[in-house]
Short mmCIF file of C-alpha atoms and ligand atoms in Angstrom, two decimals:
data_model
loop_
_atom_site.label_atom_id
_atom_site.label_comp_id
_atom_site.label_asym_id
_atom_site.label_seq_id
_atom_site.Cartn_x
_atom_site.Cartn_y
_atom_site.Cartn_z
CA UNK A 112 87.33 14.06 -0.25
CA UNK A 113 89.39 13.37 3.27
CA UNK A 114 92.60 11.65 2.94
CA UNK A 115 94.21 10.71 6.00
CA UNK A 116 98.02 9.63 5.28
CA UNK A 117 99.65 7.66 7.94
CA UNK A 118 98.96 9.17 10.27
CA UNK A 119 100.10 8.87 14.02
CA UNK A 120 99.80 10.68 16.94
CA UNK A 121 101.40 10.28 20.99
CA UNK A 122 100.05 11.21 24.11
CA UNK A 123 102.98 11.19 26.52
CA UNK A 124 104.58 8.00 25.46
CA UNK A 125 101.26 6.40 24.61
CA UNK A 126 100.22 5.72 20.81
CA UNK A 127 96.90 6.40 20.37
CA UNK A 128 97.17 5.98 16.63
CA UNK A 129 99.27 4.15 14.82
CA UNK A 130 100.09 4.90 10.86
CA UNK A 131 96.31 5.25 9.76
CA UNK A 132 95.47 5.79 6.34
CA UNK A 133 91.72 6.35 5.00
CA UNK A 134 90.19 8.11 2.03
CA UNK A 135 86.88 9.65 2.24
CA UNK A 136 85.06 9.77 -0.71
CA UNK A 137 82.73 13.05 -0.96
CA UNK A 138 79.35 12.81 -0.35
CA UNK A 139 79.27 10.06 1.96
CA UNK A 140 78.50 9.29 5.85
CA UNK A 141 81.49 7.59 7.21
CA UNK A 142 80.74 5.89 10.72
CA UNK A 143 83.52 4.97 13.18
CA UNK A 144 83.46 2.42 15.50
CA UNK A 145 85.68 0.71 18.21
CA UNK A 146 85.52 0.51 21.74
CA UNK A 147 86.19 3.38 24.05
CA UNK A 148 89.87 4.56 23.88
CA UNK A 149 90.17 3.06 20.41
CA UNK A 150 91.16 6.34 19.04
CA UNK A 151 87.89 7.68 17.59
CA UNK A 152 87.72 11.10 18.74
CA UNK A 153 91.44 11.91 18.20
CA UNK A 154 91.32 11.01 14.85
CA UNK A 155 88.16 13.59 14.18
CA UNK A 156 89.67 16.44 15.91
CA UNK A 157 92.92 15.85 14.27
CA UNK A 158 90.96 15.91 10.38
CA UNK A 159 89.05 18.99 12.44
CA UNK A 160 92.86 20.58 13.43
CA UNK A 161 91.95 20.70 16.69
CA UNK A 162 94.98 19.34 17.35
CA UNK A 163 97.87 18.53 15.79
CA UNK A 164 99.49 14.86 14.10
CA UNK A 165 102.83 14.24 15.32
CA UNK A 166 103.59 12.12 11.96
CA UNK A 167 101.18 12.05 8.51
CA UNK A 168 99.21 14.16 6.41
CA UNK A 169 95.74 15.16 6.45
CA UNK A 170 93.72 16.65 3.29
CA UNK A 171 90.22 18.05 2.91
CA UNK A 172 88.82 18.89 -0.12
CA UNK A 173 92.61 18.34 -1.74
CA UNK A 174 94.15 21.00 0.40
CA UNK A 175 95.80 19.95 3.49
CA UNK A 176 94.93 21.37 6.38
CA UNK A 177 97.83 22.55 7.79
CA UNK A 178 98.06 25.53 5.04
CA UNK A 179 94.06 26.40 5.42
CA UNK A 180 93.63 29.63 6.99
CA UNK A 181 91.58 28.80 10.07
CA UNK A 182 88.31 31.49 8.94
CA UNK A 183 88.63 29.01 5.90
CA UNK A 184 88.37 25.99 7.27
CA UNK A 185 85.91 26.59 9.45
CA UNK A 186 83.80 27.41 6.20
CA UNK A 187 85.01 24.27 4.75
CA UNK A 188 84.54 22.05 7.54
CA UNK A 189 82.31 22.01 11.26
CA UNK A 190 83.16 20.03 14.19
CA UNK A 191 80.67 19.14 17.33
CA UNK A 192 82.73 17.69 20.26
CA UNK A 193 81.41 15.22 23.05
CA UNK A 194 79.13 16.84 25.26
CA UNK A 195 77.05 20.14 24.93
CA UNK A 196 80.53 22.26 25.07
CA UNK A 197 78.71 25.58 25.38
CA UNK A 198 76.80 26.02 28.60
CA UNK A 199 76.71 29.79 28.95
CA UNK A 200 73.31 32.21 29.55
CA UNK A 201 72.31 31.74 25.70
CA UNK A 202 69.16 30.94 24.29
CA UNK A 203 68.91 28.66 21.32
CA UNK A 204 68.24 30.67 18.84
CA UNK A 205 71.79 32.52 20.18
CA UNK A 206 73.43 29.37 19.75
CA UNK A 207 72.42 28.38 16.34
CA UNK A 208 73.50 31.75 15.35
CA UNK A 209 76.72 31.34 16.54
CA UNK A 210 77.13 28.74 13.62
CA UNK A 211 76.97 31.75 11.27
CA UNK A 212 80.36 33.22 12.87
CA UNK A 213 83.03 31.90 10.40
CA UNK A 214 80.95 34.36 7.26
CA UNK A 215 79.44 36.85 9.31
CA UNK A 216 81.64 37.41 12.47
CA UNK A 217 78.75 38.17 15.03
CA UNK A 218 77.15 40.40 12.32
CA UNK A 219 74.37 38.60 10.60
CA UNK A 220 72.67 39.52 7.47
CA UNK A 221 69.48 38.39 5.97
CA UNK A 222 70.92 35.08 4.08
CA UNK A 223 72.56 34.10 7.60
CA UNK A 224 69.35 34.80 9.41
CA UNK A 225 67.91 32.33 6.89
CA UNK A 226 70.20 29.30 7.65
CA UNK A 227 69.83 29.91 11.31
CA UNK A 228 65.49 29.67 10.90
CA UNK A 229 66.66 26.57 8.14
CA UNK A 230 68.40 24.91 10.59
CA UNK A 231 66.20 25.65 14.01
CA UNK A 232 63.62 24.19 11.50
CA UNK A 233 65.42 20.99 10.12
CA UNK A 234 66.15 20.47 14.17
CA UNK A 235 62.56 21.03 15.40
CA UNK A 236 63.38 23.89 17.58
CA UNK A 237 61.53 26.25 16.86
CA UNK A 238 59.06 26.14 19.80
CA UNK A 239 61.87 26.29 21.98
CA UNK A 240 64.01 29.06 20.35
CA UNK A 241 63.79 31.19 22.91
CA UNK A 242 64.45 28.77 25.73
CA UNK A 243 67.64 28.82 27.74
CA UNK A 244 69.95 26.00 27.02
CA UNK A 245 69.98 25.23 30.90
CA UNK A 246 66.60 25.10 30.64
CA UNK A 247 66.41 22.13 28.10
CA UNK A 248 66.68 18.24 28.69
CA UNK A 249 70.60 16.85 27.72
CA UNK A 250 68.95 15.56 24.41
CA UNK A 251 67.07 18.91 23.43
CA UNK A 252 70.58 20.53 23.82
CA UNK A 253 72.06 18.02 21.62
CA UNK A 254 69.76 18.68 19.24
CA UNK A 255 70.59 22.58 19.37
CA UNK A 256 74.14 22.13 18.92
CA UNK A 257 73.73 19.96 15.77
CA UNK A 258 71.75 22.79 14.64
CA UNK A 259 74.13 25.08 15.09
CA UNK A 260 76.59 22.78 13.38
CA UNK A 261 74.07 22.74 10.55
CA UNK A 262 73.76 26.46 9.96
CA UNK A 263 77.09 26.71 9.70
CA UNK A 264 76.52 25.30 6.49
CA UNK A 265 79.97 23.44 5.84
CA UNK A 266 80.67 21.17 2.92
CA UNK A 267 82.04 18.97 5.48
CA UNK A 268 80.50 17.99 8.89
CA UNK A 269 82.50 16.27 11.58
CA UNK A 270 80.39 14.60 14.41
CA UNK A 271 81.72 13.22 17.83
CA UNK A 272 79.04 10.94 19.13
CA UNK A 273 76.29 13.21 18.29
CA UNK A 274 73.43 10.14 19.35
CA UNK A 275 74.32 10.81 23.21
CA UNK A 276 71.46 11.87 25.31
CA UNK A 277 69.01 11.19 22.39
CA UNK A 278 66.18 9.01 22.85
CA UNK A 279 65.32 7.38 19.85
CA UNK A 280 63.10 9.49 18.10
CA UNK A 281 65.28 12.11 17.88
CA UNK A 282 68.15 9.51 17.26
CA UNK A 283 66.23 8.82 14.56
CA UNK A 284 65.91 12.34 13.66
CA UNK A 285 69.27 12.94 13.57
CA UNK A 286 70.08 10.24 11.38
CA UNK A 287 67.83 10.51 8.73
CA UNK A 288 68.70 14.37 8.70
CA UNK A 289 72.18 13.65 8.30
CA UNK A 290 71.38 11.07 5.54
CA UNK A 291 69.60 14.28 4.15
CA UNK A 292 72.32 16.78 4.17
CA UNK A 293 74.58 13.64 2.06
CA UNK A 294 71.64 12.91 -0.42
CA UNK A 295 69.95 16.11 -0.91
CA UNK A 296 73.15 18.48 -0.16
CA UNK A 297 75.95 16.41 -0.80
CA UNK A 298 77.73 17.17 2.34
CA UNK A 299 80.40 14.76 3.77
CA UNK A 300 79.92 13.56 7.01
CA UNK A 301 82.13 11.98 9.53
CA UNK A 302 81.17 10.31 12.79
CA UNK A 303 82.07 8.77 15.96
CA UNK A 304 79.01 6.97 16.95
CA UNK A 305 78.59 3.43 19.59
CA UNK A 306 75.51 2.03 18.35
CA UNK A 307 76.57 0.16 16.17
CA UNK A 308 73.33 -0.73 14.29
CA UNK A 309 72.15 3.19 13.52
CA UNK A 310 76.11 3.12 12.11
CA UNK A 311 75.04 0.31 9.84
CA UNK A 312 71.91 1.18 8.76
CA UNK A 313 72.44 4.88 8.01
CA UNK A 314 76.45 5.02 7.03
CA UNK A 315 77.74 4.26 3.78
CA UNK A 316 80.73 3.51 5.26
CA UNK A 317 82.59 2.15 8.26
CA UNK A 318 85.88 2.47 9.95
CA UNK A 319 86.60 0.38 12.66
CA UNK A 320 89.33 1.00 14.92
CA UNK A 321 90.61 -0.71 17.73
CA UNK A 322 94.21 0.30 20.22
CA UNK A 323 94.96 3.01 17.73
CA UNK A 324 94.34 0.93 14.27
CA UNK A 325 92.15 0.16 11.80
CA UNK A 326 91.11 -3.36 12.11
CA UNK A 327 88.52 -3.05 8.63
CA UNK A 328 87.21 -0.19 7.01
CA UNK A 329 85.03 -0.41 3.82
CA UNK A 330 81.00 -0.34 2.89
CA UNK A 331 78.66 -0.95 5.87
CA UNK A 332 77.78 -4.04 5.18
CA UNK A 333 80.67 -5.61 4.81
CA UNK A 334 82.11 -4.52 8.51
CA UNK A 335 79.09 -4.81 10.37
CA UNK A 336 80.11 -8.81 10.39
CA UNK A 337 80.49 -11.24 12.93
CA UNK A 338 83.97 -12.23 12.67
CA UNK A 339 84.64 -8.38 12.74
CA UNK A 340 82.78 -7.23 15.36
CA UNK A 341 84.01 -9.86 17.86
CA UNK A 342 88.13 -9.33 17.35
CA UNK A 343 87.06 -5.01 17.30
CA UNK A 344 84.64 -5.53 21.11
CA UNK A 345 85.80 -8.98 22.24
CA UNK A 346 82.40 -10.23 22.97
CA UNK A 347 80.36 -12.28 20.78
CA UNK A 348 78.03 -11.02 17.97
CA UNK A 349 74.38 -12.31 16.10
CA UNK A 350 73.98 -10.26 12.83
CA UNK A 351 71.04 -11.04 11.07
CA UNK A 352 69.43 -9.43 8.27
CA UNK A 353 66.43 -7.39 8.79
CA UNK A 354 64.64 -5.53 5.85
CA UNK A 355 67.67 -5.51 3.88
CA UNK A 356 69.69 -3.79 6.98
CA UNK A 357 72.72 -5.65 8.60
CA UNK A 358 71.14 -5.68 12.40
CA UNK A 359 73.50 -6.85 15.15
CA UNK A 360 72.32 -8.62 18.23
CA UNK A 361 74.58 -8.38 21.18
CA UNK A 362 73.06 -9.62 24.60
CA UNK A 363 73.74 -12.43 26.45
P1 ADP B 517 87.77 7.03 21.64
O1 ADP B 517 87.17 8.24 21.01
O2 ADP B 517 87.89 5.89 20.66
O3 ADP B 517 87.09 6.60 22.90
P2 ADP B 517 90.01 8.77 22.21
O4 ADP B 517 90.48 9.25 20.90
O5 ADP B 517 89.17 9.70 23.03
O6 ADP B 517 89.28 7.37 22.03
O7 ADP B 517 91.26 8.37 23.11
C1 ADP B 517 92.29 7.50 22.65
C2 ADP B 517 93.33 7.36 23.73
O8 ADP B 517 94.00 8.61 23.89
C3 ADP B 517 92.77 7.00 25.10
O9 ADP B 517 93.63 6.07 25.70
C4 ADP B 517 92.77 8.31 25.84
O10 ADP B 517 92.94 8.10 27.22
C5 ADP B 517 93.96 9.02 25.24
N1 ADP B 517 93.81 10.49 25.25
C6 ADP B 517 92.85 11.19 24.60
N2 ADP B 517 93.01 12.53 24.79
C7 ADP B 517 94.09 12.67 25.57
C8 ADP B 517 94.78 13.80 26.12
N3 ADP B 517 94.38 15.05 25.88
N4 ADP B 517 95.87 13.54 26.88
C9 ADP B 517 96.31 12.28 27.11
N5 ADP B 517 95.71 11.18 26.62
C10 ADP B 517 94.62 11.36 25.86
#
């Protein structure tokens, strides 16, 4: 479980977020929304620690995370930032291995080497293993650093936008793979994501935030709503049900 406890956190003078308070029940994909500079990404990278509240409390799995050792936490829990951080001379095969670090720190034994073919597999990567990462399209590098994220084998899995550069195959991919790792693994996953229909059809929950708050969290279905989706993006919304799946129509 994540609990977030009123929690707030300044930039300069600036708010960004504003006394928010969530529970994350284990086992779940939790999907947040909100237009840009809603506060998405600072709340995931403050649950991640990679940076720091100024007020509230954050626990993972019970324990807050201020009194985790960091080689613990990042056993516990796996973050992937915006944009393909790591750029350097490595292949992908390198950088999947890299997820291994936090157990075998750069020296990896046979069960490591497993989750790194596991996840090059579960990724599709394995005819381009040996490729450079400046060698591959944005979307193929995407998909390596998820898999990297995904041999690093974490109980919980944080995700900042992890749908950018993807066409939709692989968006699709990713999705259902993550929708794996909850059903089949119980992992907990977390994510920023913008489109807002692969967040309803493949979450189990929703946060929506907008100017540093939570304007509605609860089950998909109940935020991916008209009323909602107009006061969170200030434009107007047609949600219509498609195969059972809340699907949101948005142009003009
Ligand atoms: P979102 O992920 O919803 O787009 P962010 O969490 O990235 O929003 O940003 C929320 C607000 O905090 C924005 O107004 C952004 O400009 C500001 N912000 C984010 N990071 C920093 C930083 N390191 N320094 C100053 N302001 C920041």
């Amino acid at each position: 479980m994540v609990n977030i406890m009123n929690v707030s956190k300044k930039y300069n003078d600036k708010t960004v977020l504003d006394d928010i308070s969530v529970d994350i029940q284990k086992g779940t994909i939790t999907s947040f929304i909100g237009p840009n500079g809603a506060g998405k990404s600072t709340l995931i990278s403050l649950v991640s620690r990679l940076i720091a509240e100024d007020d509230g409390q954050i626990k993972v799995g019970g324990e807050n995370i201020k009194e985790v050792k960091s080689e613990e936490l990042a056993k516990k829990l796996s973050i992937l930032k915006q944009s393909n951080a790591i750029n350097m001379k490595l292949t992908v095969r390198e950088l999947v291995s890299f997820g291994r670090f936090p157990y075998s720190k750069g020296r990896l034994k046979s069960d490591d080497w497993a989750k790194v073919e596991e996840a090059i597999d579960y990724m599709e990567l394995r005819d381009m293993q040996h490729k450079y990462l400046d060698e591959l399209s944005g979307g193929q590098r995407q998909r390596a650093h998820i898999a990297m994220v995904i041999a690093q084998d974490t109980e919980y899995i944080l995700l900042d936008e992890p749908l950018n550069n993807l066409d939709m195959r692989h968006s699709v991919q990713i999705m259902k793979t993550l929708r794996k790792l909850v059903d089949e693994l119980g992992k907990t996953i977390l994510l920023v994501i913008h489109d807002i229909n692969f967040a309803s059809c493949y979450s189990d929950n929703i946060i929506a935030l907008k100017d540093g708050r939570i304007v509605k969290q609860g089950r998909a279905c109940d935020v991916i709503d008209e009323c909602v989706l107009k006061e969170i993006y200030d434009m107007e919304f047609n949600v219509q049900n498609i195969n059972d799946q809340r699907i949101c129509i948005y142009f003009d």
